[in-house]
Short mmCIF file of C-alpha atoms in Angstrom, two decimals:
data_model
loop_
_atom_site.label_atom_id
_atom_site.label_comp_id
_atom_site.label_asym_id
_atom_site.label_seq_id
_atom_site.Cartn_x
_atom_site.Cartn_y
_atom_site.Cartn_z
CA UNK O 1 -105.01 -125.26 -41.09
CA UNK O 2 -108.77 -125.41 -40.97
CA UNK O 3 -110.73 -123.89 -43.84
CA UNK O 4 -112.65 -121.09 -42.10
CA UNK O 5 -114.91 -120.42 -45.08
CA UNK O 6 -116.44 -123.91 -45.30
CA UNK O 7 -118.95 -123.57 -42.48
CA UNK O 8 -119.49 -122.02 -39.06
CA UNK O 9 -117.69 -123.92 -36.35
CA UNK O 10 -119.04 -124.20 -32.83
CA UNK O 11 -117.01 -124.93 -29.71
CA UNK O 12 -116.37 -128.63 -29.22
CA UNK O 13 -117.17 -130.61 -26.11
CA UNK O 14 -113.44 -130.90 -25.47
CA UNK O 15 -113.06 -127.12 -25.55
CA UNK O 16 -115.88 -126.73 -23.03
CA UNK O 17 -114.21 -129.33 -20.80
CA UNK O 18 -110.93 -127.42 -21.20
CA UNK O 19 -112.58 -124.18 -20.02
CA UNK O 20 -113.95 -125.81 -16.89
CA UNK O 21 -110.44 -126.62 -15.68
CA UNK O 22 -109.69 -122.90 -15.64
CA UNK O 23 -112.64 -122.35 -13.34
CA UNK O 24 -110.64 -124.14 -10.63
CA UNK O 25 -107.62 -121.89 -11.18
CA UNK O 26 -109.73 -118.72 -11.10
CA UNK O 27 -111.38 -119.94 -7.89
CA UNK O 28 -107.94 -120.53 -6.33
CA UNK O 29 -106.86 -117.00 -7.24
CA UNK O 30 -110.11 -115.56 -5.86
CA UNK O 31 -109.64 -117.46 -2.59
CA UNK O 32 -106.14 -116.06 -2.26
CA UNK O 33 -107.37 -112.51 -2.78
CA UNK O 34 -110.22 -113.06 -0.34
CA UNK O 35 -107.78 -114.24 2.32
CA UNK O 36 -105.53 -111.22 1.68
CA UNK O 37 -108.04 -108.38 1.07
CA UNK O 38 -105.42 -105.65 0.99
CA UNK O 39 -103.82 -103.46 -1.65
CA UNK O 40 -100.71 -105.61 -1.38
CA UNK O 41 -102.87 -108.71 -1.94
CA UNK O 42 -104.08 -107.36 -5.29
CA UNK O 43 -100.64 -107.57 -6.89
CA UNK O 44 -100.19 -111.36 -6.60
CA UNK O 45 -103.72 -111.84 -7.95
CA UNK O 46 -103.05 -109.74 -11.04
CA UNK O 47 -99.53 -111.13 -11.51
CA UNK O 48 -100.83 -114.71 -11.55
CA UNK O 49 -104.04 -113.99 -13.47
CA UNK O 50 -102.11 -112.82 -16.55
CA UNK O 51 -100.18 -116.08 -17.19
CA UNK O 52 -103.30 -118.08 -16.35
CA UNK O 53 -105.35 -116.17 -18.91
CA UNK O 54 -102.52 -116.36 -21.45
CA UNK O 55 -102.22 -120.14 -21.50
CA UNK O 56 -105.99 -120.30 -22.08
CA UNK O 57 -105.54 -117.84 -24.96
CA UNK O 58 -102.67 -119.84 -26.46
CA UNK O 59 -104.55 -123.13 -26.59
CA UNK O 60 -107.76 -121.42 -27.73
CA UNK O 61 -106.07 -119.71 -30.68
CA UNK O 62 -104.17 -122.87 -31.58
CA UNK O 63 -107.39 -124.91 -31.61
CA UNK O 64 -109.13 -122.27 -33.71
CA UNK O 65 -106.66 -122.89 -36.53
CA UNK O 66 -105.37 -126.44 -36.11
CA UNK O 67 -107.89 -128.53 -34.18
CA UNK O 68 -108.73 -131.59 -36.30
CA UNK O 69 -110.19 -133.46 -33.30
CA UNK O 70 -108.04 -136.54 -33.80
CA UNK O 71 -106.48 -138.74 -31.11
CA UNK O 72 -103.23 -136.80 -30.79
CA UNK O 73 -104.99 -133.44 -30.45
CA UNK O 74 -107.39 -134.81 -27.87
CA UNK O 75 -104.63 -136.39 -25.78
CA UNK O 76 -102.55 -133.21 -26.00
CA UNK O 77 -105.48 -131.07 -24.85
CA UNK O 78 -106.29 -133.45 -22.00
CA UNK O 79 -102.64 -133.31 -20.90
CA UNK O 80 -102.87 -129.51 -20.94
CA UNK O 81 -105.99 -129.72 -18.78
CA UNK O 82 -104.11 -131.83 -16.24
CA UNK O 83 -101.38 -129.18 -16.14
CA UNK O 84 -104.03 -126.48 -15.60
CA UNK O 85 -105.22 -128.40 -12.55
CA UNK O 86 -101.62 -128.57 -11.28
CA UNK O 87 -101.33 -124.85 -12.01
CA UNK O 88 -104.43 -124.20 -9.91
CA UNK O 89 -103.13 -126.37 -7.06
CA UNK O 90 -99.82 -124.48 -7.10
CA UNK O 91 -101.37 -121.02 -6.64
CA UNK O 92 -101.58 -121.21 -2.81
CA UNK O 93 -97.92 -122.28 -2.80
CA UNK O 94 -96.94 -119.25 -4.89
CA UNK O 95 -98.77 -116.97 -2.46
CA UNK O 96 -96.73 -118.56 0.32
CA UNK O 97 -93.47 -117.95 -1.56
CA UNK O 98 -92.93 -121.30 -3.32
CA UNK O 99 -93.28 -120.93 -7.07
CA UNK O 100 -91.52 -124.08 -8.30
CA UNK O 101 -94.64 -126.08 -9.17
CA UNK O 102 -96.30 -123.10 -10.86
CA UNK O 103 -93.27 -122.44 -13.05
CA UNK O 104 -92.91 -126.11 -14.01
CA UNK O 105 -96.59 -126.57 -14.88
CA UNK O 106 -96.62 -123.34 -16.92
CA UNK O 107 -93.46 -124.39 -18.76
CA UNK O 108 -95.01 -127.83 -19.30
CA UNK O 109 -97.92 -126.22 -21.15
CA UNK O 110 -95.45 -124.36 -23.38
CA UNK O 111 -93.70 -127.67 -24.09
CA UNK O 112 -97.04 -129.18 -25.10
CA UNK O 113 -97.65 -126.32 -27.52
CA UNK O 114 -94.16 -126.78 -28.98
CA UNK O 115 -94.93 -130.45 -29.65
CA UNK O 116 -98.34 -129.62 -31.15
CA UNK O 117 -96.86 -126.96 -33.44
CA UNK O 118 -94.04 -129.34 -34.45
CA UNK O 119 -96.68 -131.83 -35.53
CA UNK O 120 -98.42 -129.11 -37.56
CA UNK O 121 -95.29 -128.01 -39.47
CA UNK O 122 -95.32 -130.54 -42.31
CA UNK O 123 -99.04 -129.98 -42.90
CA UNK O 124 -99.05 -126.17 -42.58
CA UNK O 125 -98.51 -125.28 -46.24
CA UNK O 126 -98.50 -121.46 -46.67
CA UNK O 127 -98.76 -121.10 -42.88
CA UNK O 128 -95.50 -123.02 -42.30
CA UNK O 129 -93.55 -119.95 -41.12
CA UNK O 130 -96.42 -118.92 -38.85
CA UNK O 131 -96.39 -122.32 -37.14
CA UNK O 132 -92.58 -122.43 -36.99
CA UNK O 133 -92.25 -118.95 -35.46
CA UNK O 134 -95.00 -119.72 -32.96
CA UNK O 135 -93.24 -122.93 -31.97
CA UNK O 136 -89.89 -121.16 -31.48
CA UNK O 137 -91.49 -118.35 -29.48
CA UNK O 138 -93.27 -120.79 -27.15
CA UNK O 139 -90.01 -122.74 -26.71
CA UNK O 140 -88.18 -119.56 -25.66
CA UNK O 141 -90.93 -118.56 -23.22
CA UNK O 142 -90.96 -121.99 -21.61
CA UNK O 143 -87.16 -121.97 -21.31
CA UNK O 144 -87.19 -118.57 -19.56
CA UNK O 145 -89.84 -119.84 -17.15
CA UNK O 146 -87.80 -122.94 -16.25
CA UNK O 147 -84.57 -120.94 -15.94
CA UNK O 148 -86.24 -118.76 -13.30
CA UNK O 149 -86.00 -121.67 -10.87
CA UNK O 150 -82.24 -121.10 -10.61
CA UNK O 151 -82.80 -117.62 -9.17
CA UNK O 152 -84.23 -116.33 -5.92
CA UNK O 153 -87.00 -113.80 -5.41
CA UNK O 154 -87.61 -111.15 -6.63
CA UNK O 155 -85.49 -111.88 -9.73
CA UNK O 156 -87.45 -115.10 -10.25
CA UNK O 157 -90.70 -113.20 -10.59
CA UNK O 158 -89.14 -110.68 -12.97
CA UNK O 159 -88.16 -113.61 -15.19
CA UNK O 160 -91.75 -114.85 -15.03
CA UNK O 161 -92.90 -111.44 -16.26
CA UNK O 162 -90.33 -111.48 -19.07
CA UNK O 163 -91.45 -114.97 -20.11
CA UNK O 164 -95.13 -114.00 -20.23
CA UNK O 165 -94.45 -110.76 -22.11
CA UNK O 166 -92.33 -112.65 -24.64
CA UNK O 167 -95.07 -115.21 -25.12
CA UNK O 168 -97.69 -112.49 -25.57
CA UNK O 169 -95.52 -110.93 -28.28
CA UNK O 170 -95.16 -114.24 -30.16
CA UNK O 171 -98.54 -114.16 -32.01
CA UNK O 172 -97.96 -110.55 -33.07
CA UNK O 173 -94.52 -111.36 -34.52
CA UNK O 174 -95.56 -114.70 -36.02
CA UNK O 175 -98.61 -113.13 -37.67
CA UNK O 176 -96.32 -110.97 -39.83
CA UNK O 177 -95.05 -114.10 -41.60
CA UNK O 178 -98.47 -115.15 -42.90
CA UNK O 179 -100.67 -113.29 -45.38
CA UNK O 180 -103.81 -115.29 -44.65
CA UNK O 181 -106.02 -115.39 -41.59
CA UNK O 182 -104.55 -117.51 -38.74
CA UNK O 183 -107.76 -117.99 -36.77
CA UNK O 184 -111.48 -118.55 -37.26
CA UNK O 185 -113.20 -115.14 -36.91
CA UNK O 186 -116.52 -116.75 -35.99
CA UNK O 187 -115.14 -119.39 -33.62
CA UNK O 188 -112.98 -117.14 -31.42
CA UNK O 189 -115.79 -114.77 -30.31
CA UNK O 190 -117.77 -117.78 -29.13
CA UNK O 191 -114.75 -119.07 -27.19
CA UNK O 192 -114.18 -115.68 -25.55
CA UNK O 193 -117.87 -115.42 -24.75
CA UNK O 194 -117.85 -118.85 -23.13
CA UNK O 195 -114.84 -117.90 -21.00
CA UNK O 196 -116.74 -114.78 -19.95
CA UNK O 197 -119.53 -117.09 -18.78
CA UNK O 198 -116.98 -119.20 -16.86
CA UNK O 199 -115.66 -116.14 -15.00
CA UNK O 200 -119.20 -114.86 -14.36
CA UNK O 201 -120.14 -118.30 -13.09
CA UNK O 202 -117.37 -118.06 -10.54
CA UNK O 203 -118.86 -114.71 -9.50
CA UNK O 204 -122.25 -116.28 -8.88
CA UNK O 205 -120.65 -119.12 -6.91
CA UNK O 206 -118.73 -116.59 -4.84
CA UNK O 207 -121.95 -114.74 -3.97
CA UNK O 208 -123.59 -118.01 -2.92
CA UNK O 209 -120.61 -119.05 -0.79
CA UNK O 210 -120.41 -115.64 0.84
CA UNK O 211 -124.08 -115.67 1.76
CA UNK O 212 -123.90 -119.25 2.99
CA UNK O 213 -121.11 -118.49 5.45
CA UNK O 214 -122.80 -115.60 7.29
CA UNK O 215 -126.03 -115.15 9.17
CA UNK O 216 -128.95 -113.95 7.09
CA UNK O 217 -128.78 -110.26 7.90
CA UNK O 218 -130.53 -107.55 5.90
CA UNK O 219 -127.27 -105.97 4.84
CA UNK O 220 -125.75 -109.30 3.79
CA UNK O 221 -128.83 -110.31 1.80
CA UNK O 222 -129.01 -106.91 0.10
CA UNK O 223 -125.33 -107.13 -0.86
CA UNK O 224 -125.87 -110.64 -2.25
CA UNK O 225 -128.90 -109.64 -4.32
CA UNK O 226 -127.17 -106.53 -5.66
CA UNK O 227 -124.01 -108.58 -6.28
CA UNK O 228 -125.97 -110.95 -8.49
CA UNK O 229 -127.40 -107.87 -10.21
CA UNK O 230 -123.84 -106.72 -10.96
CA UNK O 231 -123.03 -110.09 -12.55
CA UNK O 232 -126.24 -109.90 -14.61
CA UNK O 233 -125.45 -106.35 -15.74
CA UNK O 234 -121.92 -107.37 -16.80
CA UNK O 235 -123.35 -110.30 -18.76
CA UNK O 236 -125.91 -108.05 -20.44
CA UNK O 237 -123.44 -105.32 -21.34
CA UNK O 238 -120.87 -107.76 -22.76
CA UNK O 239 -123.15 -109.88 -24.91
CA UNK O 240 -125.27 -106.91 -25.99
CA UNK O 241 -122.36 -104.96 -27.44
CA UNK O 242 -119.28 -107.11 -28.16
CA UNK O 243 -119.19 -108.41 -31.73
CA UNK O 244 -116.67 -110.11 -34.01
CA UNK O 245 -116.19 -107.35 -36.60
CA UNK O 246 -112.60 -106.67 -35.45
CA UNK O 247 -111.62 -110.25 -36.34
CA UNK O 248 -112.21 -109.96 -40.07
CA UNK O 249 -109.41 -110.84 -42.47
CA UNK O 250 -108.29 -107.25 -43.17
CA UNK O 251 -108.27 -106.14 -39.52
CA UNK O 252 -104.97 -107.56 -38.25
CA UNK O 253 -104.08 -105.12 -35.48
CA UNK O 254 -107.66 -104.55 -34.28
CA UNK O 255 -107.96 -108.33 -33.86
CA UNK O 256 -105.07 -108.32 -31.38
CA UNK O 257 -106.54 -105.34 -29.51
CA UNK O 258 -109.83 -107.23 -29.40
CA UNK O 259 -108.27 -110.41 -28.03
CA UNK O 260 -105.80 -108.87 -25.60
CA UNK O 261 -108.33 -106.28 -24.47
CA UNK O 262 -110.35 -109.04 -22.80
CA UNK O 263 -107.67 -109.50 -20.14
CA UNK O 264 -108.79 -106.51 -18.08
CA UNK O 265 -112.41 -107.59 -18.38
CA UNK O 266 -111.83 -111.12 -17.11
CA UNK O 267 -109.63 -109.93 -14.23
CA UNK O 268 -112.12 -107.18 -13.40
CA UNK O 269 -115.05 -109.59 -13.20
CA UNK O 270 -113.13 -111.91 -10.86
CA UNK O 271 -111.96 -109.04 -8.63
CA UNK O 272 -115.48 -107.59 -8.45
CA UNK O 273 -116.80 -110.97 -7.29
CA UNK O 274 -114.31 -111.00 -4.41
CA UNK O 275 -115.37 -107.46 -3.53
CA UNK O 276 -119.02 -108.55 -3.41
CA UNK O 277 -118.13 -111.48 -1.15
CA UNK O 278 -116.30 -109.14 1.23
CA UNK O 279 -119.31 -106.81 1.21
CA UNK O 280 -121.63 -109.71 2.09
CA UNK O 281 -119.41 -110.66 5.01
CA UNK O 282 -119.10 -107.05 6.17
CA UNK O 283 -122.86 -106.51 5.83
CA UNK O 284 -123.51 -109.31 8.31
CA UNK O 285 -121.54 -107.45 10.99
CA UNK O 286 -122.98 -104.49 12.85
CA UNK O 287 -121.42 -101.10 12.11
CA UNK O 288 -118.86 -102.63 9.78
CA UNK O 289 -117.79 -100.82 6.60
CA UNK O 290 -115.55 -101.78 3.70
CA UNK O 291 -111.83 -101.02 3.68
CA UNK O 292 -110.27 -99.01 0.87
CA UNK O 293 -108.86 -102.21 -0.64
CA UNK O 294 -112.30 -103.88 -0.60
CA UNK O 295 -113.90 -100.84 -2.19
CA UNK O 296 -111.23 -100.78 -4.88
CA UNK O 297 -111.88 -104.45 -5.60
CA UNK O 298 -115.60 -103.83 -5.94
CA UNK O 299 -115.50 -100.53 -7.83
CA UNK O 300 -112.13 -100.94 -9.56
CA UNK O 301 -113.04 -104.40 -10.82
CA UNK O 302 -116.19 -103.05 -12.45
CA UNK O 303 -114.18 -100.14 -13.87
CA UNK O 304 -111.62 -102.60 -15.30
CA UNK O 305 -114.42 -104.50 -17.03
CA UNK O 306 -115.71 -101.29 -18.62
CA UNK O 307 -112.18 -100.31 -19.64
CA UNK O 308 -111.91 -103.68 -21.35
CA UNK O 309 -115.10 -102.91 -23.28
CA UNK O 310 -113.58 -99.57 -24.31
CA UNK O 311 -110.59 -101.42 -25.81
CA UNK O 312 -112.75 -104.04 -27.51
CA UNK O 313 -115.15 -101.47 -28.94
CA UNK O 314 -112.24 -99.30 -30.13
CA UNK O 315 -111.04 -102.33 -32.09
CA UNK O 316 -114.50 -102.93 -33.51
CA UNK O 317 -115.77 -99.46 -34.26
CA UNK O 318 -112.96 -96.99 -33.59
CA UNK O 319 -112.37 -94.80 -30.55
CA UNK O 320 -115.20 -92.36 -31.11
CA UNK O 321 -118.87 -92.34 -30.26
CA UNK O 322 -121.21 -91.60 -27.40
CA UNK O 323 -120.60 -95.05 -25.94
CA UNK O 324 -116.93 -94.26 -25.32
CA UNK O 325 -117.81 -91.02 -23.54
CA UNK O 326 -120.45 -92.70 -21.39
CA UNK O 327 -118.07 -95.48 -20.37
CA UNK O 328 -115.34 -93.00 -19.55
CA UNK O 329 -117.68 -91.08 -17.27
CA UNK O 330 -118.85 -94.30 -15.59
CA UNK O 331 -115.27 -95.48 -15.01
CA UNK O 332 -114.43 -92.14 -13.39
CA UNK O 333 -117.58 -92.35 -11.25
CA UNK O 334 -116.69 -95.87 -10.05
CA UNK O 335 -113.19 -94.76 -9.05
CA UNK O 336 -114.69 -91.79 -7.22
CA UNK O 337 -117.11 -94.05 -5.34
CA UNK O 338 -114.21 -96.23 -4.19
CA UNK O 339 -112.51 -93.15 -2.75
CA UNK O 340 -115.46 -91.31 -1.15
CA UNK O 341 -117.46 -94.32 0.12
CA UNK O 342 -115.51 -94.58 3.36
CA UNK O 343 -117.92 -95.44 6.16
CA UNK O 344 -120.81 -96.29 3.81
CA UNK O 345 -122.81 -99.44 4.57
CA UNK O 346 -121.45 -102.28 2.38
CA UNK O 347 -124.82 -102.79 0.66
CA UNK O 348 -124.84 -99.10 -0.33
CA UNK O 349 -121.43 -99.44 -2.02
CA UNK O 350 -122.56 -102.56 -3.88
CA UNK O 351 -125.77 -100.77 -4.83
CA UNK O 352 -123.84 -97.80 -6.20
CA UNK O 353 -121.77 -100.09 -8.44
CA UNK O 354 -124.95 -101.86 -9.55
CA UNK O 355 -126.59 -98.54 -10.48
CA UNK O 356 -123.55 -97.47 -12.51
CA UNK O 357 -123.63 -100.73 -14.47
CA UNK O 358 -127.39 -100.57 -15.00
CA UNK O 359 -126.96 -97.10 -16.48
CA UNK O 360 -124.32 -98.53 -18.81
CA UNK O 361 -126.56 -101.42 -19.85
CA UNK O 362 -129.47 -99.08 -20.48
CA UNK O 363 -127.28 -96.89 -22.66
CA UNK O 364 -125.95 -99.93 -24.53
CA UNK O 365 -129.43 -101.26 -25.27
CA UNK O 366 -130.56 -97.86 -26.52
CA UNK O 367 -127.48 -97.23 -28.67
CA UNK O 368 -126.18 -100.54 -30.02
CA UNK O 369 -128.68 -103.18 -28.93
CA UNK O 370 -128.90 -106.32 -31.04
CA UNK O 371 -125.46 -106.01 -32.65
CA UNK O 372 -123.37 -108.04 -30.21
CA UNK O 373 -122.34 -111.68 -29.99
CA UNK O 374 -125.95 -112.75 -29.66
CA UNK O 375 -126.61 -111.32 -33.13
CA UNK O 376 -123.45 -112.96 -34.49
CA UNK O 377 -124.99 -116.37 -33.83
CA UNK O 378 -128.33 -115.64 -35.49
CA UNK O 379 -129.11 -117.01 -38.95
CA UNK O 380 -127.64 -114.79 -41.68
CA UNK O 381 -131.03 -113.41 -42.72
CA UNK O 382 -131.97 -112.30 -39.22
CA UNK O 383 -128.49 -110.87 -38.57
CA UNK O 384 -128.67 -108.84 -41.81
CA UNK O 385 -131.98 -107.35 -40.67
CA UNK O 386 -130.46 -106.27 -37.33
CA UNK O 387 -127.33 -104.84 -38.90
CA UNK O 388 -129.19 -103.19 -41.75
#
């Protein structure tokens, strides 16, 4: 295991390359939701986003502790990247009812992790049981995923859910067998921040694609500009307020809340981007408003992002404070907008979401500005001034 106290570790070029492969998978999920912009279409998106996010989390946490950047680790990570590409290519097939390739590629990534943990075992020292239990847990999850191929729908998809839930429980159970810290508390926040940028980047691309496929109408342009404003506000709110305090050595359970709490945020950002694209397309058509499903994507996605911040901030600073109240009110307002905005011009709905997020950002800057991930990466002297 890496010595986390030696120096600050930055993300490697291989890790950045690894993240980019997930951009393709997120884009495939977004395309599927765009082609099925209904309430029923939201369920496959969410059901597939969870395992996609989880395999990223698994390899990210493994690399935080065990990445020695040698040949075997590099080849293993590159093989995982190839499987991510296969995973992305299989998403349209899953949406059409054929999940074989998705299940096999997901199970293949679990097999890779089993091999990587097996290699770690004889070098793990005090963390031997942690590595062993993680290896066994990943082996069980991969086996359940493969076994699902012997069953028809919907039982197959229930087995997928069981496999993912089992895998998500593995780090919590394995952590109990190790008294030390199983991850780098300064490296992980950077990795999560970079993945936030990846998902936001997909949002910006979605806005550009949506505007490029319609005629330049005032409503479409306004929705595109405001949609970019939403992405900017999400970026500002996340990096202004999220810090790494929950990942300190004596904060075991808050660290899991911090890590798992990001799931809603990532899914919310991606869903909001699809909602903005639908608003751009609707804005280019005369007398065309957004459906309830489209409004829920736009408003509910932003609400999911804020709910993610609530979980992350609860892990960092506890569940009290004016910020929690403000976010709760904003989440309720976004849900209300989704319900009452029937017949509104699409640009007006996008603008309402933008205003809600700008209010949140303004509040964040006034209350906790300068204490987020940006401050975490300042020199120690400057960070002490901000925190003091």
